Coordinates of C-alpha atoms in Angstrom, one line a residue:
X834 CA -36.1 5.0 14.9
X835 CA -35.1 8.5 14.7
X836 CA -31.8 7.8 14.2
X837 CA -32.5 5.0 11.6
X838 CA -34.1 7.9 9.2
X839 CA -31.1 9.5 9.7
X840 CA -29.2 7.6 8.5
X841 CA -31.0 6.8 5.4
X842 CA -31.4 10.2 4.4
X843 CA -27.5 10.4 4.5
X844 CA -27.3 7.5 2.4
X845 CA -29.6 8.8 0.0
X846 CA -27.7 11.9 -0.3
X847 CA -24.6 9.9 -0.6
X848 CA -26.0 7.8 -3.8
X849 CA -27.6 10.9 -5.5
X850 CA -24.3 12.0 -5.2
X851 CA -22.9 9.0 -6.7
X852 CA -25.2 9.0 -9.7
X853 CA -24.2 12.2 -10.6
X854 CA -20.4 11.1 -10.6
X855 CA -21.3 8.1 -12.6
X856 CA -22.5 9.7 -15.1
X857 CA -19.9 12.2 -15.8
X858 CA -17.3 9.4 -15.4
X859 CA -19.6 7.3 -18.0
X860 CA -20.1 10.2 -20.7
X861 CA -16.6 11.9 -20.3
X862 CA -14.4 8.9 -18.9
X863 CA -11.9 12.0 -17.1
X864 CA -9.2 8.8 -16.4
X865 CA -8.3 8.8 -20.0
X866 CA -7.2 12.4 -19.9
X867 CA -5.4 12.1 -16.7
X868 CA -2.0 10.2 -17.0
X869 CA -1.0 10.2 -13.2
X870 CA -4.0 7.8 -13.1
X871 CA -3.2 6.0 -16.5
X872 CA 0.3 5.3 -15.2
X873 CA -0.5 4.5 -11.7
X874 CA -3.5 2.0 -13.1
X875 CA -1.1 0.5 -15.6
X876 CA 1.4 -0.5 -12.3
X877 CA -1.9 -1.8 -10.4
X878 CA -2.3 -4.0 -13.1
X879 CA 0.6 -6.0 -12.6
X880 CA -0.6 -7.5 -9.9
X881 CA 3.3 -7.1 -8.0
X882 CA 3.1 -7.1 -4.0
X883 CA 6.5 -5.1 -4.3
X884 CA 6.4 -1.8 -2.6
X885 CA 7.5 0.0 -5.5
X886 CA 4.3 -1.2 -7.2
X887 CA 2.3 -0.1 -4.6
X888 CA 3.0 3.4 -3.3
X889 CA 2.6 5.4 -6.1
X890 CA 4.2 8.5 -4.5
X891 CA 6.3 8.3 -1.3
X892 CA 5.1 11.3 -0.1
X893 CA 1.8 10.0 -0.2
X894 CA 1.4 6.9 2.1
X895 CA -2.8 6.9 1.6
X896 CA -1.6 5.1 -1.9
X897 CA -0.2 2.0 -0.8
X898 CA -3.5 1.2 0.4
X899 CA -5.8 2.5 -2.4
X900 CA -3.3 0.2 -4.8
X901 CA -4.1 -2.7 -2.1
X902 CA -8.1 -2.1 -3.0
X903 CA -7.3 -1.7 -6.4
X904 CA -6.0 -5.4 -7.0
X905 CA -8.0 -6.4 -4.7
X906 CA -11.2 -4.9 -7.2
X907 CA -8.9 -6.6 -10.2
X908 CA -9.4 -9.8 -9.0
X909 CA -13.3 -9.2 -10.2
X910 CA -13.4 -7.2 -13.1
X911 CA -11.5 -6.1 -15.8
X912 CA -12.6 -2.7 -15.7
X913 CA -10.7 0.4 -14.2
X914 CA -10.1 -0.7 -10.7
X915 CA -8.3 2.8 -9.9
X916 CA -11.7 4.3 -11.4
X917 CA -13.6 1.7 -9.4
X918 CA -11.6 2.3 -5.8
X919 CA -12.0 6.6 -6.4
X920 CA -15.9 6.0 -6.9
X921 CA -15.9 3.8 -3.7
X922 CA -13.8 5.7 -1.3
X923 CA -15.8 9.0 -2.9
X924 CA -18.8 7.6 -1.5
X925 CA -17.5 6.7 1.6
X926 CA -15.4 9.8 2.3
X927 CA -18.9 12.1 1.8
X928 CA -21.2 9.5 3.8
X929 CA -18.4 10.1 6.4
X930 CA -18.6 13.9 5.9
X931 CA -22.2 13.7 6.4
X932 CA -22.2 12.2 9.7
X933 CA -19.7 13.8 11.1
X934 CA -21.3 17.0 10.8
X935 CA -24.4 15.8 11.7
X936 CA -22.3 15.1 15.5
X937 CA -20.8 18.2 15.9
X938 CA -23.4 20.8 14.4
X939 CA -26.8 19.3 13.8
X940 CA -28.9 17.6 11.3
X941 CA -30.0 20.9 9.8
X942 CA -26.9 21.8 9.0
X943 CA -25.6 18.2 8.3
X944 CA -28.6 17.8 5.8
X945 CA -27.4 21.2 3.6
X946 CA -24.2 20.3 3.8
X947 CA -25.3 16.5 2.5
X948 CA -27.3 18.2 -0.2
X949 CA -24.3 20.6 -1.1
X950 CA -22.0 17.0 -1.9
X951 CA -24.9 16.0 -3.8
X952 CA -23.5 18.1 -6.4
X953 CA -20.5 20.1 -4.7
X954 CA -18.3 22.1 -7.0
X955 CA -17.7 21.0 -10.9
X956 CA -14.1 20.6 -10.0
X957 CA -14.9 18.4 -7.2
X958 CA -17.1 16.0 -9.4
X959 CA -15.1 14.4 -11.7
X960 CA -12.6 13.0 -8.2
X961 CA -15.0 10.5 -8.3
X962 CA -14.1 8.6 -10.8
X963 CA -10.3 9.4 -11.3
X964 CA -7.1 9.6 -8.9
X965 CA -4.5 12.5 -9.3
X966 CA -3.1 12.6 -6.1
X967 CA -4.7 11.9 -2.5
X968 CA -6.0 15.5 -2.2
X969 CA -9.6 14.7 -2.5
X970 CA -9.5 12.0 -0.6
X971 CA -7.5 13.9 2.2
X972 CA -10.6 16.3 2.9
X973 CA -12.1 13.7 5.3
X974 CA -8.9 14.1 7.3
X975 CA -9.8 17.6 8.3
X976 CA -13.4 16.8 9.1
X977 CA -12.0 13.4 11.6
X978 CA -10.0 15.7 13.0
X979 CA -12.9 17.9 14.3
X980 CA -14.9 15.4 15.9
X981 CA -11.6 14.5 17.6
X982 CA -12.0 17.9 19.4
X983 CA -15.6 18.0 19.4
X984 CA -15.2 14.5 21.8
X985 CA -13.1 17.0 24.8
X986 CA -11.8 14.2 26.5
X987 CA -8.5 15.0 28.3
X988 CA -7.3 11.4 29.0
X989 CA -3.7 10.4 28.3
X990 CA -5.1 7.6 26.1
X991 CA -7.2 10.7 24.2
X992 CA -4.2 12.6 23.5
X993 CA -2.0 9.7 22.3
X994 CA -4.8 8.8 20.2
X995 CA -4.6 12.5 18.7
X996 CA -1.1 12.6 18.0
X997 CA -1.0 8.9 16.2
X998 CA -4.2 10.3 14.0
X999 CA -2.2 13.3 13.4
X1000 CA 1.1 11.2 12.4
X1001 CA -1.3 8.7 10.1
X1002 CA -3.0 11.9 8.2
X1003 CA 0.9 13.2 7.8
X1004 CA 1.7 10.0 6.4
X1005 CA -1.2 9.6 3.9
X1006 CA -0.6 12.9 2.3
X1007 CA 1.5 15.4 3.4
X1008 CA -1.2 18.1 2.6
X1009 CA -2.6 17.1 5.7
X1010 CA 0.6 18.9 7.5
X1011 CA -1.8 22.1 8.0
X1012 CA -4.1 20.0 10.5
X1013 CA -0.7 20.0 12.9
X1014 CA -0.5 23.8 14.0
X1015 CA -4.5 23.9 13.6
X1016 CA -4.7 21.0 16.4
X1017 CA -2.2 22.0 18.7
X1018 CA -3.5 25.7 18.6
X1019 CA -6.7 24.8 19.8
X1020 CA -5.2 22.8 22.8
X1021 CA -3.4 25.3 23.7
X1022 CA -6.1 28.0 23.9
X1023 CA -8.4 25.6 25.3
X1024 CA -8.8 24.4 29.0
X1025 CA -7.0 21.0 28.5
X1026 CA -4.5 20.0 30.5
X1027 CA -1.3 21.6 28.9
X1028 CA 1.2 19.3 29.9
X1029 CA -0.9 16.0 28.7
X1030 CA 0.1 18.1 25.2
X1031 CA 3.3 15.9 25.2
X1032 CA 1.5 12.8 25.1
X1033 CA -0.4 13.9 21.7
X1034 CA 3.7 15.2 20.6
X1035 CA 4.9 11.5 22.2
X1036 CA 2.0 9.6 19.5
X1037 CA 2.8 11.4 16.8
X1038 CA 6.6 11.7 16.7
X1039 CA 6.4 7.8 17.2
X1040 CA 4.6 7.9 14.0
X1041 CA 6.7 9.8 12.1
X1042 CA 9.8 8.1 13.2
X1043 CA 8.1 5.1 11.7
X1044 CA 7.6 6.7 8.2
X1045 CA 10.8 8.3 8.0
X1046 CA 12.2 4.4 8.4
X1047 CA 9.4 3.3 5.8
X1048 CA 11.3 5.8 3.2
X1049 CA 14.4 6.0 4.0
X1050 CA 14.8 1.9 3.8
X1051 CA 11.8 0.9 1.7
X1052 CA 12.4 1.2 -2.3
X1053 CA 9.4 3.4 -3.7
X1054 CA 11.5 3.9 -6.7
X1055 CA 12.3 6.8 -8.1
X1056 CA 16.0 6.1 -7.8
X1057 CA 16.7 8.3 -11.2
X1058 CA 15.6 11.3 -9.0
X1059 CA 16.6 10.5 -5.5
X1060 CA 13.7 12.2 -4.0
X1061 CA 14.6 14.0 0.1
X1062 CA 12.0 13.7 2.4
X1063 CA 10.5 16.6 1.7
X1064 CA 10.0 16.4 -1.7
X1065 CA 6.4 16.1 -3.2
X1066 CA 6.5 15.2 -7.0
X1067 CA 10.2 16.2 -7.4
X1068 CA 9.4 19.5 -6.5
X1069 CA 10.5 21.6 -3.1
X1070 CA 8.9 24.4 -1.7
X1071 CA 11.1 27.9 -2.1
X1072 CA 9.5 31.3 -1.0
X1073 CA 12.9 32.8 -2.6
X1074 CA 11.3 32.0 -6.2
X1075 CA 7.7 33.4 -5.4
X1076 CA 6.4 36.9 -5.7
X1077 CA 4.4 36.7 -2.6
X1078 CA 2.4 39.6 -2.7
X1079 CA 0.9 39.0 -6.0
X1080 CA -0.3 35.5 -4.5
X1081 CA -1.7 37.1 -1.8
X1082 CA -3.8 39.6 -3.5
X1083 CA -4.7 37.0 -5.9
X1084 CA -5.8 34.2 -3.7
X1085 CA -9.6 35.1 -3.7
X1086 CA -9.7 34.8 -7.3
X1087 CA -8.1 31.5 -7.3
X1088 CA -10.5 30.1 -4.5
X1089 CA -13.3 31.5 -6.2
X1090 CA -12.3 30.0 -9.4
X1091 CA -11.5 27.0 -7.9
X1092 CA -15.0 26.2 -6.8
X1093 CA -16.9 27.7 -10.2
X1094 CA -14.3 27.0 -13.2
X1095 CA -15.7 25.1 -15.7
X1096 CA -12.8 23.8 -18.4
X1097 CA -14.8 26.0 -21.6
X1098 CA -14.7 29.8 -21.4
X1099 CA -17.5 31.6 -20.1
X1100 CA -18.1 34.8 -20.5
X1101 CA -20.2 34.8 -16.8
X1102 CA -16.9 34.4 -14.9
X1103 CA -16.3 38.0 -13.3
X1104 CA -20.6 38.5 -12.0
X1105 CA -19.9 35.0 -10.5
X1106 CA -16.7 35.5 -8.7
X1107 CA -18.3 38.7 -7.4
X1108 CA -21.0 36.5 -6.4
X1109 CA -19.1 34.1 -4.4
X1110 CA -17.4 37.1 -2.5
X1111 CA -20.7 38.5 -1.4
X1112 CA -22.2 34.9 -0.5
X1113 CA -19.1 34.2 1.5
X1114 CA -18.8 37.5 3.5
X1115 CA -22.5 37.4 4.3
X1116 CA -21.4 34.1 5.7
X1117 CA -18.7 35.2 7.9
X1118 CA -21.3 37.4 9.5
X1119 CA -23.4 34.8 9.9
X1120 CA -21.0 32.7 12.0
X1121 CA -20.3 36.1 14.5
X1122 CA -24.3 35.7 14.6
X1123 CA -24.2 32.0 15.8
X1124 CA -20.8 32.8 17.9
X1125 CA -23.1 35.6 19.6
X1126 CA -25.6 32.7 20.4
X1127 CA -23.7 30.5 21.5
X1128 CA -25.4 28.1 19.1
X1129 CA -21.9 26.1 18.4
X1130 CA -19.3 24.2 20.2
X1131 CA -16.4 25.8 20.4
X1132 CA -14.3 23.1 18.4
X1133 CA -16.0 24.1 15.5
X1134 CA -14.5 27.0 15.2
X1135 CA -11.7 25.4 14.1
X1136 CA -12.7 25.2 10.4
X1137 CA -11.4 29.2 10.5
X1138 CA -7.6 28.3 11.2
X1139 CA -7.6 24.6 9.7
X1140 CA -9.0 26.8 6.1
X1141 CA -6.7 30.0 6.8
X1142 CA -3.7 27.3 7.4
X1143 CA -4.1 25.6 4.3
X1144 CA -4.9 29.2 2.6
X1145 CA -1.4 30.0 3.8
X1146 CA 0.4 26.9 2.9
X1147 CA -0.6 26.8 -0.8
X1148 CA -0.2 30.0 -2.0
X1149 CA 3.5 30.0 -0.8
X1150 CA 3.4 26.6 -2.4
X1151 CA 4.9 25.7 -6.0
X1152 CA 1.3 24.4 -7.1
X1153 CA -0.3 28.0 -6.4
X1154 CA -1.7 28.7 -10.0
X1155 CA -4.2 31.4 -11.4
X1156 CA -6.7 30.1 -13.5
X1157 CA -9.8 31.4 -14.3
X1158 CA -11.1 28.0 -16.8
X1159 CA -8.7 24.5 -17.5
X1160 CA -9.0 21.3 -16.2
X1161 CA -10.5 20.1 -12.5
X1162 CA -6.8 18.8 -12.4
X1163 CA -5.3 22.3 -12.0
X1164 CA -7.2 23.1 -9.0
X1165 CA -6.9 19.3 -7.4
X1166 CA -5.0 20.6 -4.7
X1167 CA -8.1 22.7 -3.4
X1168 CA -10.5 20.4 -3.3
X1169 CA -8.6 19.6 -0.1
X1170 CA -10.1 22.4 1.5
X1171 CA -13.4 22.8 -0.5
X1172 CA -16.0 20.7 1.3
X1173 CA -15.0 22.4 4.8
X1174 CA -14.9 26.1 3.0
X1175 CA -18.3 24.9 2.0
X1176 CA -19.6 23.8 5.5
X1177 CA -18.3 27.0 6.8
X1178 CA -20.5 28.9 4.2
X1179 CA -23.5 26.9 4.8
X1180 CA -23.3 27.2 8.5
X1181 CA -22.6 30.8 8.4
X1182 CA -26.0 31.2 6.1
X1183 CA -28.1 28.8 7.7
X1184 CA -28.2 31.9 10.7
X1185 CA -30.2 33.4 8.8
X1186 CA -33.9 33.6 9.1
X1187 CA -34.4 34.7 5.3
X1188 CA -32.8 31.6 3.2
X1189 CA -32.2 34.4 -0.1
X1190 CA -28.9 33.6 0.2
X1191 CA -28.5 30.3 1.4
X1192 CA -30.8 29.1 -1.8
X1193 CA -28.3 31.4 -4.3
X1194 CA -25.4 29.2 -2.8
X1195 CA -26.8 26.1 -3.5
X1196 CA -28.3 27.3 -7.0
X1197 CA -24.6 28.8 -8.1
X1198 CA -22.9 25.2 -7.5
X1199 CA -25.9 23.7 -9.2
X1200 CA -25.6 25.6 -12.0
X1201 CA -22.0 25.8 -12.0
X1202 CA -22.0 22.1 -11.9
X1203 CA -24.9 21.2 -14.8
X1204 CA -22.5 23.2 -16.3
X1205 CA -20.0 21.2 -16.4
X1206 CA -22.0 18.0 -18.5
X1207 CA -21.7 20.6 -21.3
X1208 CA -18.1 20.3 -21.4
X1209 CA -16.5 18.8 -25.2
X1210 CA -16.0 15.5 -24.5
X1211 CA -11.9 15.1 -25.2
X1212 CA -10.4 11.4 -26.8
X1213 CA -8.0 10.2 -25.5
X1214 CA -5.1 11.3 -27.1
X1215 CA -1.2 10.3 -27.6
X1216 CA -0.4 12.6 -25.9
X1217 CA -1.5 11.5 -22.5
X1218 CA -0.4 8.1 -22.8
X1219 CA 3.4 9.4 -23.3
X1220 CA 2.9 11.2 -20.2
X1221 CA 1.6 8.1 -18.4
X1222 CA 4.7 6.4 -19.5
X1223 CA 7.1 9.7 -18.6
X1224 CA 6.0 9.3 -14.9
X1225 CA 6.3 5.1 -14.9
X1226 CA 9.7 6.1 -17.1
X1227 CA 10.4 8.4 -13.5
X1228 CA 9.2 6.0 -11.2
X1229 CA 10.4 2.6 -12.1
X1230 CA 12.9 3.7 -15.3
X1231 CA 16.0 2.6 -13.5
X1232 CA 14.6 -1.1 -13.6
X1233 CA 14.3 -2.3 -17.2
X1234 CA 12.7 -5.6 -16.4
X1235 CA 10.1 -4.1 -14.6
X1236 CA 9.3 -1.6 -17.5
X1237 CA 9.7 -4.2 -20.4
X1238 CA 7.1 -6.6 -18.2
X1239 CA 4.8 -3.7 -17.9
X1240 CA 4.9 -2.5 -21.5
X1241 CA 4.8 -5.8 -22.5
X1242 CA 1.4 -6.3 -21.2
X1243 CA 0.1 -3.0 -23.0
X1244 CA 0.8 -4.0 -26.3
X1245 CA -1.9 -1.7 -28.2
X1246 CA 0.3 1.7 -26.2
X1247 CA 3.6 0.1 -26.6
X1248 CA 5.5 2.3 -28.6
X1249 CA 3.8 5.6 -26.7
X1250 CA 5.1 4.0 -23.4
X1251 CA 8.3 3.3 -24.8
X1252 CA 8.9 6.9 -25.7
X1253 CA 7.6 8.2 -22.3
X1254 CA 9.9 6.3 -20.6
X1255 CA 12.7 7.6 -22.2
X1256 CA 11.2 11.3 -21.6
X1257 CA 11.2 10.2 -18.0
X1258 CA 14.6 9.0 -17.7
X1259 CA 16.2 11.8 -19.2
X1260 CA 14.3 14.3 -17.4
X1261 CA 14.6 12.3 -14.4
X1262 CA 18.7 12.1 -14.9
X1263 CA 19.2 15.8 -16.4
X1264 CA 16.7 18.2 -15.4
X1265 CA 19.4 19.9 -12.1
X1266 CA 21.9 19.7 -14.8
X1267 CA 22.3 23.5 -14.8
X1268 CA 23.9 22.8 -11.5
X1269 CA 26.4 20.1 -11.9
X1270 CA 30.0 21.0 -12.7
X1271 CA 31.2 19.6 -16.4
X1272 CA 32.3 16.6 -14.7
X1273 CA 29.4 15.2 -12.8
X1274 CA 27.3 16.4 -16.0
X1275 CA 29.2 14.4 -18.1
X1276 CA 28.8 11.2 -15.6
X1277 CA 24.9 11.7 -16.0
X1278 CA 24.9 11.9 -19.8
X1279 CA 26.7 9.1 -19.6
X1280 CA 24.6 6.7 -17.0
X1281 CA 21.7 8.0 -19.2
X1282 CA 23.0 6.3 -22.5
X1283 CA 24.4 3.2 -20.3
X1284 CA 20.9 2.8 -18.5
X1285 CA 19.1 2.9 -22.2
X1286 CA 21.7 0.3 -23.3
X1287 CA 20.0 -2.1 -20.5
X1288 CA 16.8 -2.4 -22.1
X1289 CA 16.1 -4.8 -25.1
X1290 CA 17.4 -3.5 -28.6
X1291 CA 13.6 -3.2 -29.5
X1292 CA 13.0 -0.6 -26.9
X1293 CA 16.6 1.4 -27.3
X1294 CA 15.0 3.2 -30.7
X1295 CA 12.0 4.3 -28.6
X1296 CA 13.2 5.2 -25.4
X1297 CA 15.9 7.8 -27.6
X1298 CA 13.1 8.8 -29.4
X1299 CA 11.8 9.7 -25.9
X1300 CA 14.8 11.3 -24.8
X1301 CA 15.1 13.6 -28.1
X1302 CA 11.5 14.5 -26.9
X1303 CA 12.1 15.8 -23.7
X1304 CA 14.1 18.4 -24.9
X1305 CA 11.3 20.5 -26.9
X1306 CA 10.8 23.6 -25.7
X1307 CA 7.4 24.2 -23.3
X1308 CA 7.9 20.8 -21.7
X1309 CA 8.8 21.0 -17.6
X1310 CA 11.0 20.5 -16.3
X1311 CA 12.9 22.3 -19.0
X1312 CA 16.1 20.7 -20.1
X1313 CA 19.2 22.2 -21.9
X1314 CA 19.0 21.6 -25.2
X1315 CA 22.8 21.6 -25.8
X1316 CA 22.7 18.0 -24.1
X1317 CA 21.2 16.4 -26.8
X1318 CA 23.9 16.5 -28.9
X1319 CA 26.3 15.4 -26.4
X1320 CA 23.8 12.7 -25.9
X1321 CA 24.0 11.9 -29.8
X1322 CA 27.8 12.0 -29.6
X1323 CA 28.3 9.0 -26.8
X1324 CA 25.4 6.9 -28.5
X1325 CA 27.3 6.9 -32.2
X1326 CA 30.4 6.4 -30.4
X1327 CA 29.1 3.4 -28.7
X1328 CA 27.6 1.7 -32.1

């Protein structure tokens, strides 16, 4: 019985939760300003089986299946089914959450940290309702993979099972690479059999070796950019390019930002950061209280490295940004790491006899997050939709029946699409031109114009229109605007 009211109170938490994600995605409708979405619900649509159709990124594995669910939700309703699948799988990720650390804390701490998803952070919120990557969906990865070492089993079968986990969170999004070195640190220092370690390497090398065959000999698309295997997004990490000690000194700002920044300005920005710092380091003492007590496992410990990993990781990333207001979309890739940052706080406070503090947490994301429902509500604008089509132009653009069927059955963005497209073949084909000799530069300009030539007469005007386009200045990746004219040369010579 106990457990049954356990339960429900989790559920309950999980739909109040809900409710408040529904009606932010009902008031501000965040998938029309997101164009990764737009695009990646416009290929959904189609209905195709093909693997191109439904891994949206190769680097991300987690999206084969969430484009599975999403025809599978097409089948019943015409609305959003990407919108539908992210409010779904939000709700299950926190319920999951929930209980977990209800099994490896307690149901104190489980029911504060329930109440914290309730309304979490305002750049956490609108994730329920949109998709822009896996990195929201990836924070129940490091959460599975504490009760994994909460369990201290040291059977063979154990460790296998740790490595394959390790391999499948790899494969769903490579932001899950952090939970490697956190997982095999805490074997290491623990009192498990060392040389059972190779069993856990054994599982998930076999894993790997199958997703490096899944690329390698799979089409995903993307053939205009030939993406390596370590690409995420067309983009490689290089600590050559990065001035790392400005990053460093900078990365409690962008935290804090990333769990108080509201897209308006506020004024209120500074006190709050300031407040986050002191709510967080009253924490940390906290935990060396409950350490001192011996009030927790010693697997849970392991939200310290699994957060300083990740900490590492992205700010010698390319997606490290300083922001202080903007878009939930700039600081997606932290809400990887927010809802364990956020357990670590709450445990660290719930030490505490006096709840001051604890109550200030809660109140600061409550506010932070009401906040957020005072946002302008933004149209959706033309904008976006040529950006949807720039990333279908980059995924599928080498395939001109695919595109035509797919613009075909968007009539009312046809021309918009069109002109994407072409942004996203050109970009896709020219953007390392800097780097070719004049020969190989002249063979892309060339497979550019051929490639256009492919697609119906009715497109051709559009999809140049789209190329012309991707050479204005402030658009990335940033091409040489000499090209164009070369560009203009071979088509007139060709009419």
């Amino acid at each position: 019985m106990r457990g049954f009211f356990s339960v429900n109170r989790i559920i309950i938490l999980c739909v109040l939760g809900s409710i408040i994600r529904l009606i932010f995605g009902y008031i501000y409708t965040p998938w029309q300003q997101a164009p990764d979405h737009l695009a990646w619900e416009i290929i959904i649509e189609q209905g195709n089986l093909q693997y191109d159709h439904l891994i949206h990124y190769p680097h991300e594995g987690g999206s084969f299946l969430i484009s599975l669910l999403g025809q599978f939700i097409e089948l019943f309703t015409n609305i959003s089914s990407l919108t539908i699948s992210a409010f779904i799988l939000d709700f299950v990720i926190r319920f999951i959450q929930i209980k977990i650390v209800k099994k490896i804390f307690n149901i104190k701490i489980a029911t504060l940290f329930g109440v914290w998803t309730v309304f979490a952070t305002p750049t956490i919120i609108p994730w329920g309702t949109v998709n822009f990557g896996l990195h929201a969906l990836s924070a129940i990865f490091p959460f599975l993979l504490l009760l994994l070492l909460h369990q201290k089993r040291d059977t063979i079968k154990h460790h296998i099972l740790c490595g394959v986990f390790l391999g499948v969170a790899l494969w769903f999004s490579y932001i899950n690479l952090i939970l490697i070195p956190a997982f095999f640190l805490y074997r290491l220092m623990s009192r498990t059999d060392k040389k059972k370690l190779l069993y856990s390497l054994l599982g998930f090398i076999g894993v790997i070796i199958l997703h490096i065959l899944v690329r390698k000999f799979l089409d995903a698309g993307f053939q205009l950019n030939e993406l390596g295997l370590t690409s995420i997004r067309g983009v490689d990490f290089s600590i050559h390019d990065i001035d790392i000690l400005n990053r460093l000194t900078n990365l409690p700002t962008v935290v804090a930002n990333s769990t108080l920044a509201i897209p308006q300005s506020n004024l209120y920005m500074p006190s709050l950061r300031l407040l986050y710092y002191f709510v967080f380091i009253v924490a940390c003492i906290g935990m060396i209280i409950y350490h001192k007590k011996n009030n927790f496992a010693y697997s849970n410990y392991m939200i310290i490295p699994i957060i300083i990993f990740f900490l590492v990781v992205y700010t010698f990333s390319p997606f490290f940004e300083l922001r202080d207001m903007g878009s939930y979309i700039y600081f997606r890739h932290l809400t990887y790491i927010l809802p364990l940052l956020s357990l670590f706080i709450i445990a660290g406070l719930s030490s505490y006899r006096y709840k001051v503090i604890l109550i200030a947490f809660f109140i600061l994301g409550m506010v932070r997050t009401g906040q957020l429902f005072t946002t302008q509500i933004s149209p959706k604008s033309d904008g976006i939709t040529k950006a949807a089509g720039w990333i279908i132009g980059t995924k599928l653009g080498h395939d001109a029946k695919a595109i035509v069927t797919i613009i075909e059955d968007n009539p009312d963005s046809k021309i918009l699409l069109r002109q994407g497209v072409g942004w996203g073949i050109s970009a896709s084909l020219l953007f390392d031109n800097d780097n070719l000799d004049k020969i190989e530069a002249e063979t892309k300009l060339i497979e550019l114009v051929e490639l256009i030539s492919t697609y119906p007469k009715a497109y051709q005007i559009d999809l140049l229109e789209g190329v012309k386009f991707s050479f204005n200045e402030g658009l990335t990746p940033r091409l040489n605007p000499e090209l164009l004219l070369k560009i203009e040369q071979i088509v007139n010579s060709k009419k």
